[in-house]
């Protein structure tokens, strides 16, 4: 059995250390990629929700003179009702959400 020259042994140790470092880096990067993917999914959902809100606002702006739009805005924003309308409150809904 022959002894390895000192330079070959050092080279093998350095190569082994680099392989271990690369493996650890890949595992760490995989975690970052998964986190970024989850964040991207959440942002896409938020964008979709905002697009729906924007479409409704655009509709309200384009049809601001329609009496139905005015009535809906008065109900939603000001809490107004038409004469003869009855407002019903569901007192049990807050218990169900808990």
JSON list of C-alpha atoms in Angstrom, two decimals:
[
{"chain": "A", "resi": 1, "resn": "UNK", "atom": "CA", "xyz": [0.00, 0.00, 0.00]},
{"chain": "A", "resi": 2, "resn": "UNK", "atom": "CA", "xyz": [1.48, 3.30, -1.11]},
{"chain": "A", "resi": 3, "resn": "UNK", "atom": "CA", "xyz": [1.04, 6.54, 0.69]},
{"chain": "A", "resi": 4, "resn": "UNK", "atom": "CA", "xyz": [-0.67, 9.34, -1.11]},
{"chain": "A", "resi": 5, "resn": "UNK", "atom": "CA", "xyz": [1.46, 12.39, -1.57]},
{"chain": "A", "resi": 6, "resn": "UNK", "atom": "CA", "xyz": [0.47, 15.21, 0.72]},
{"chain": "A", "resi": 7, "resn": "UNK", "atom": "CA", "xyz": [-0.79, 17.39, -2.17]},
{"chain": "A", "resi": 8, "resn": "UNK", "atom": "CA", "xyz": [-3.19, 14.68, -3.39]},
{"chain": "A", "resi": 9, "resn": "UNK", "atom": "CA", "xyz": [-4.60, 14.25, 0.11]},
{"chain": "A", "resi": 10, "resn": "UNK", "atom": "CA", "xyz": [-5.13, 18.01, 0.49]},
{"chain": "A", "resi": 11, "resn": "UNK", "atom": "CA", "xyz": [-6.76, 18.14, -2.95]},
{"chain": "A", "resi": 12, "resn": "UNK", "atom": "CA", "xyz": [-9.18, 15.35, -2.00]},
{"chain": "A", "resi": 13, "resn": "UNK", "atom": "CA", "xyz": [-10.07, 17.09, 1.26]},
{"chain": "A", "resi": 14, "resn": "UNK", "atom": "CA", "xyz": [-10.71, 20.36, -0.56]},
{"chain": "A", "resi": 15, "resn": "UNK", "atom": "CA", "xyz": [-12.87, 18.63, -3.20]},
{"chain": "A", "resi": 16, "resn": "UNK", "atom": "CA", "xyz": [-14.83, 16.83, -0.47]},
{"chain": "A", "resi": 17, "resn": "UNK", "atom": "CA", "xyz": [-15.36, 20.10, 1.41]},
{"chain": "A", "resi": 18, "resn": "UNK", "atom": "CA", "xyz": [-16.59, 21.78, -1.78]},
{"chain": "A", "resi": 19, "resn": "UNK", "atom": "CA", "xyz": [-19.04, 18.93, -2.46]},
{"chain": "A", "resi": 20, "resn": "UNK", "atom": "CA", "xyz": [-20.40, 19.16, 1.09]},
{"chain": "A", "resi": 21, "resn": "UNK", "atom": "CA", "xyz": [-20.71, 22.96, 0.79]},
{"chain": "A", "resi": 22, "resn": "UNK", "atom": "CA", "xyz": [-22.52, 22.63, -2.55]},
{"chain": "A", "resi": 23, "resn": "UNK", "atom": "CA", "xyz": [-24.93, 20.08, -1.07]},
{"chain": "A", "resi": 24, "resn": "UNK", "atom": "CA", "xyz": [-25.74, 22.30, 1.89]},
{"chain": "A", "resi": 25, "resn": "UNK", "atom": "CA", "xyz": [-26.21, 25.28, -0.44]},
{"chain": "A", "resi": 26, "resn": "UNK", "atom": "CA", "xyz": [-28.62, 23.32, -2.62]},
{"chain": "A", "resi": 27, "resn": "UNK", "atom": "CA", "xyz": [-30.73, 22.28, 0.37]},
{"chain": "A", "resi": 28, "resn": "UNK", "atom": "CA", "xyz": [-30.83, 25.88, 1.62]},
{"chain": "A", "resi": 29, "resn": "UNK", "atom": "CA", "xyz": [-31.75, 27.21, -1.81]},
{"chain": "A", "resi": 30, "resn": "UNK", "atom": "CA", "xyz": [-34.53, 24.65, -2.12]},
{"chain": "A", "resi": 31, "resn": "UNK", "atom": "CA", "xyz": [-36.09, 26.06, 1.05]},
{"chain": "A", "resi": 32, "resn": "UNK", "atom": "CA", "xyz": [-35.84, 29.60, -0.30]},
{"chain": "A", "resi": 33, "resn": "UNK", "atom": "CA", "xyz": [-37.40, 28.54, -3.59]},
{"chain": "A", "resi": 34, "resn": "UNK", "atom": "CA", "xyz": [-40.35, 26.90, -1.82]},
{"chain": "A", "resi": 35, "resn": "UNK", "atom": "CA", "xyz": [-40.89, 29.97, 0.34]},
{"chain": "A", "resi": 36, "resn": "UNK", "atom": "CA", "xyz": [-40.75, 32.23, -2.70]},
{"chain": "A", "resi": 37, "resn": "UNK", "atom": "CA", "xyz": [-43.19, 29.99, -4.54]},
{"chain": "A", "resi": 38, "resn": "UNK", "atom": "CA", "xyz": [-45.66, 30.22, -1.64]},
{"chain": "A", "resi": 39, "resn": "UNK", "atom": "CA", "xyz": [-45.25, 33.98, -1.52]},
{"chain": "A", "resi": 40, "resn": "UNK", "atom": "CA", "xyz": [-45.81, 34.21, -5.28]},
{"chain": "A", "resi": 41, "resn": "UNK", "atom": "CA", "xyz": [-49.03, 32.20, -4.93]},
{"chain": "A", "resi": 42, "resn": "UNK", "atom": "CA", "xyz": [-50.28, 34.53, -2.19]},
{"chain": "A", "resi": 43, "resn": "UNK", "atom": "CA", "xyz": [-49.45, 37.59, -4.27]},
{"chain": "A", "resi": 44, "resn": "UNK", "atom": "CA", "xyz": [-51.29, 36.14, -7.28]},
{"chain": "A", "resi": 45, "resn": "UNK", "atom": "CA", "xyz": [-54.38, 35.59, -5.12]},
{"chain": "A", "resi": 46, "resn": "UNK", "atom": "CA", "xyz": [-54.17, 39.16, -3.83]},
{"chain": "A", "resi": 47, "resn": "UNK", "atom": "CA", "xyz": [-53.84, 40.47, -7.40]},
{"chain": "A", "resi": 48, "resn": "UNK", "atom": "CA", "xyz": [-56.89, 38.46, -8.49]},
{"chain": "A", "resi": 49, "resn": "UNK", "atom": "CA", "xyz": [-58.93, 39.84, -5.58]},
{"chain": "A", "resi": 50, "resn": "UNK", "atom": "CA", "xyz": [-57.81, 43.38, -6.39]},
{"chain": "A", "resi": 51, "resn": "UNK", "atom": "CA", "xyz": [-58.73, 42.92, -10.06]},
{"chain": "A", "resi": 52, "resn": "UNK", "atom": "CA", "xyz": [-62.27, 41.98, -9.03]},
{"chain": "A", "resi": 53, "resn": "UNK", "atom": "CA", "xyz": [-62.48, 45.07, -6.82]},
{"chain": "A", "resi": 54, "resn": "UNK", "atom": "CA", "xyz": [-61.12, 47.25, -9.62]},
{"chain": "A", "resi": 55, "resn": "UNK", "atom": "CA", "xyz": [-63.64, 45.84, -12.10]},
{"chain": "A", "resi": 56, "resn": "UNK", "atom": "CA", "xyz": [-66.49, 46.62, -9.71]},
{"chain": "A", "resi": 57, "resn": "UNK", "atom": "CA", "xyz": [-65.18, 50.15, -9.17]},
{"chain": "A", "resi": 58, "resn": "UNK", "atom": "CA", "xyz": [-64.79, 50.67, -12.90]},
{"chain": "A", "resi": 59, "resn": "UNK", "atom": "CA", "xyz": [-68.37, 49.51, -13.41]},
{"chain": "A", "resi": 60, "resn": "UNK", "atom": "CA", "xyz": [-69.56, 51.91, -10.72]},
{"chain": "A", "resi": 61, "resn": "UNK", "atom": "CA", "xyz": [-67.66, 54.79, -12.32]},
{"chain": "A", "resi": 62, "resn": "UNK", "atom": "CA", "xyz": [-68.98, 54.07, -15.81]},
{"chain": "A", "resi": 63, "resn": "UNK", "atom": "CA", "xyz": [-72.56, 53.73, -14.57]},
{"chain": "A", "resi": 64, "resn": "UNK", "atom": "CA", "xyz": [-72.52, 56.39, -11.85]},
{"chain": "A", "resi": 65, "resn": "UNK", "atom": "CA", "xyz": [-75.76, 57.94, -13.12]},
{"chain": "A", "resi": 66, "resn": "UNK", "atom": "CA", "xyz": [-77.77, 54.69, -12.95]},
{"chain": "A", "resi": 67, "resn": "UNK", "atom": "CA", "xyz": [-80.26, 54.66, -10.12]},
{"chain": "A", "resi": 68, "resn": "UNK", "atom": "CA", "xyz": [-79.44, 51.03, -9.26]},
{"chain": "A", "resi": 69, "resn": "UNK", "atom": "CA", "xyz": [-75.77, 51.86, -8.80]},
{"chain": "A", "resi": 70, "resn": "UNK", "atom": "CA", "xyz": [-76.62, 54.89, -6.69]},
{"chain": "A", "resi": 71, "resn": "UNK", "atom": "CA", "xyz": [-78.96, 52.81, -4.54]},
{"chain": "A", "resi": 72, "resn": "UNK", "atom": "CA", "xyz": [-76.35, 50.08, -4.06]},
{"chain": "A", "resi": 73, "resn": "UNK", "atom": "CA", "xyz": [-73.67, 52.62, -3.13]},
{"chain": "A", "resi": 74, "resn": "UNK", "atom": "CA", "xyz": [-76.05, 54.31, -0.67]},
{"chain": "A", "resi": 75, "resn": "UNK", "atom": "CA", "xyz": [-76.85, 50.95, 0.92]},
{"chain": "A", "resi": 76, "resn": "UNK", "atom": "CA", "xyz": [-73.25, 49.77, 1.11]},
{"chain": "A", "resi": 77, "resn": "UNK", "atom": "CA", "xyz": [-71.47, 52.98, 2.09]},
{"chain": "A", "resi": 78, "resn": "UNK", "atom": "CA", "xyz": [-74.08, 54.97, 3.98]},
{"chain": "A", "resi": 79, "resn": "UNK", "atom": "CA", "xyz": [-76.35, 52.26, 5.38]},
{"chain": "A", "resi": 80, "resn": "UNK", "atom": "CA", "xyz": [-79.41, 53.83, 3.75]},
{"chain": "A", "resi": 81, "resn": "UNK", "atom": "CA", "xyz": [-82.56, 51.88, 2.88]},
{"chain": "A", "resi": 82, "resn": "UNK", "atom": "CA", "xyz": [-85.58, 52.51, 0.71]},
{"chain": "A", "resi": 83, "resn": "UNK", "atom": "CA", "xyz": [-88.85, 53.43, 2.40]},
{"chain": "A", "resi": 84, "resn": "UNK", "atom": "CA", "xyz": [-90.59, 50.26, 3.50]},
{"chain": "A", "resi": 85, "resn": "UNK", "atom": "CA", "xyz": [-87.44, 48.13, 3.46]},
{"chain": "A", "resi": 86, "resn": "UNK", "atom": "CA", "xyz": [-86.68, 46.09, 6.54]},
{"chain": "A", "resi": 87, "resn": "UNK", "atom": "CA", "xyz": [-83.12, 45.35, 7.61]},
{"chain": "A", "resi": 88, "resn": "UNK", "atom": "CA", "xyz": [-82.56, 41.97, 9.20]},
{"chain": "A", "resi": 89, "resn": "UNK", "atom": "CA", "xyz": [-79.49, 41.22, 11.28]},
{"chain": "A", "resi": 90, "resn": "UNK", "atom": "CA", "xyz": [-78.30, 37.66, 11.77]},
{"chain": "A", "resi": 91, "resn": "UNK", "atom": "CA", "xyz": [-77.24, 37.61, 15.41]},
{"chain": "A", "resi": 92, "resn": "UNK", "atom": "CA", "xyz": [-76.12, 33.98, 15.20]},
{"chain": "A", "resi": 93, "resn": "UNK", "atom": "CA", "xyz": [-73.53, 34.53, 12.48]},
{"chain": "A", "resi": 94, "resn": "UNK", "atom": "CA", "xyz": [-70.93, 35.91, 14.90]},
{"chain": "A", "resi": 95, "resn": "UNK", "atom": "CA", "xyz": [-71.24, 32.77, 17.04]},
{"chain": "A", "resi": 96, "resn": "UNK", "atom": "CA", "xyz": [-70.71, 30.49, 14.04]},
{"chain": "A", "resi": 97, "resn": "UNK", "atom": "CA", "xyz": [-67.46, 32.21, 13.01]},
{"chain": "A", "resi": 98, "resn": "UNK", "atom": "CA", "xyz": [-65.83, 31.64, 16.41]}
]
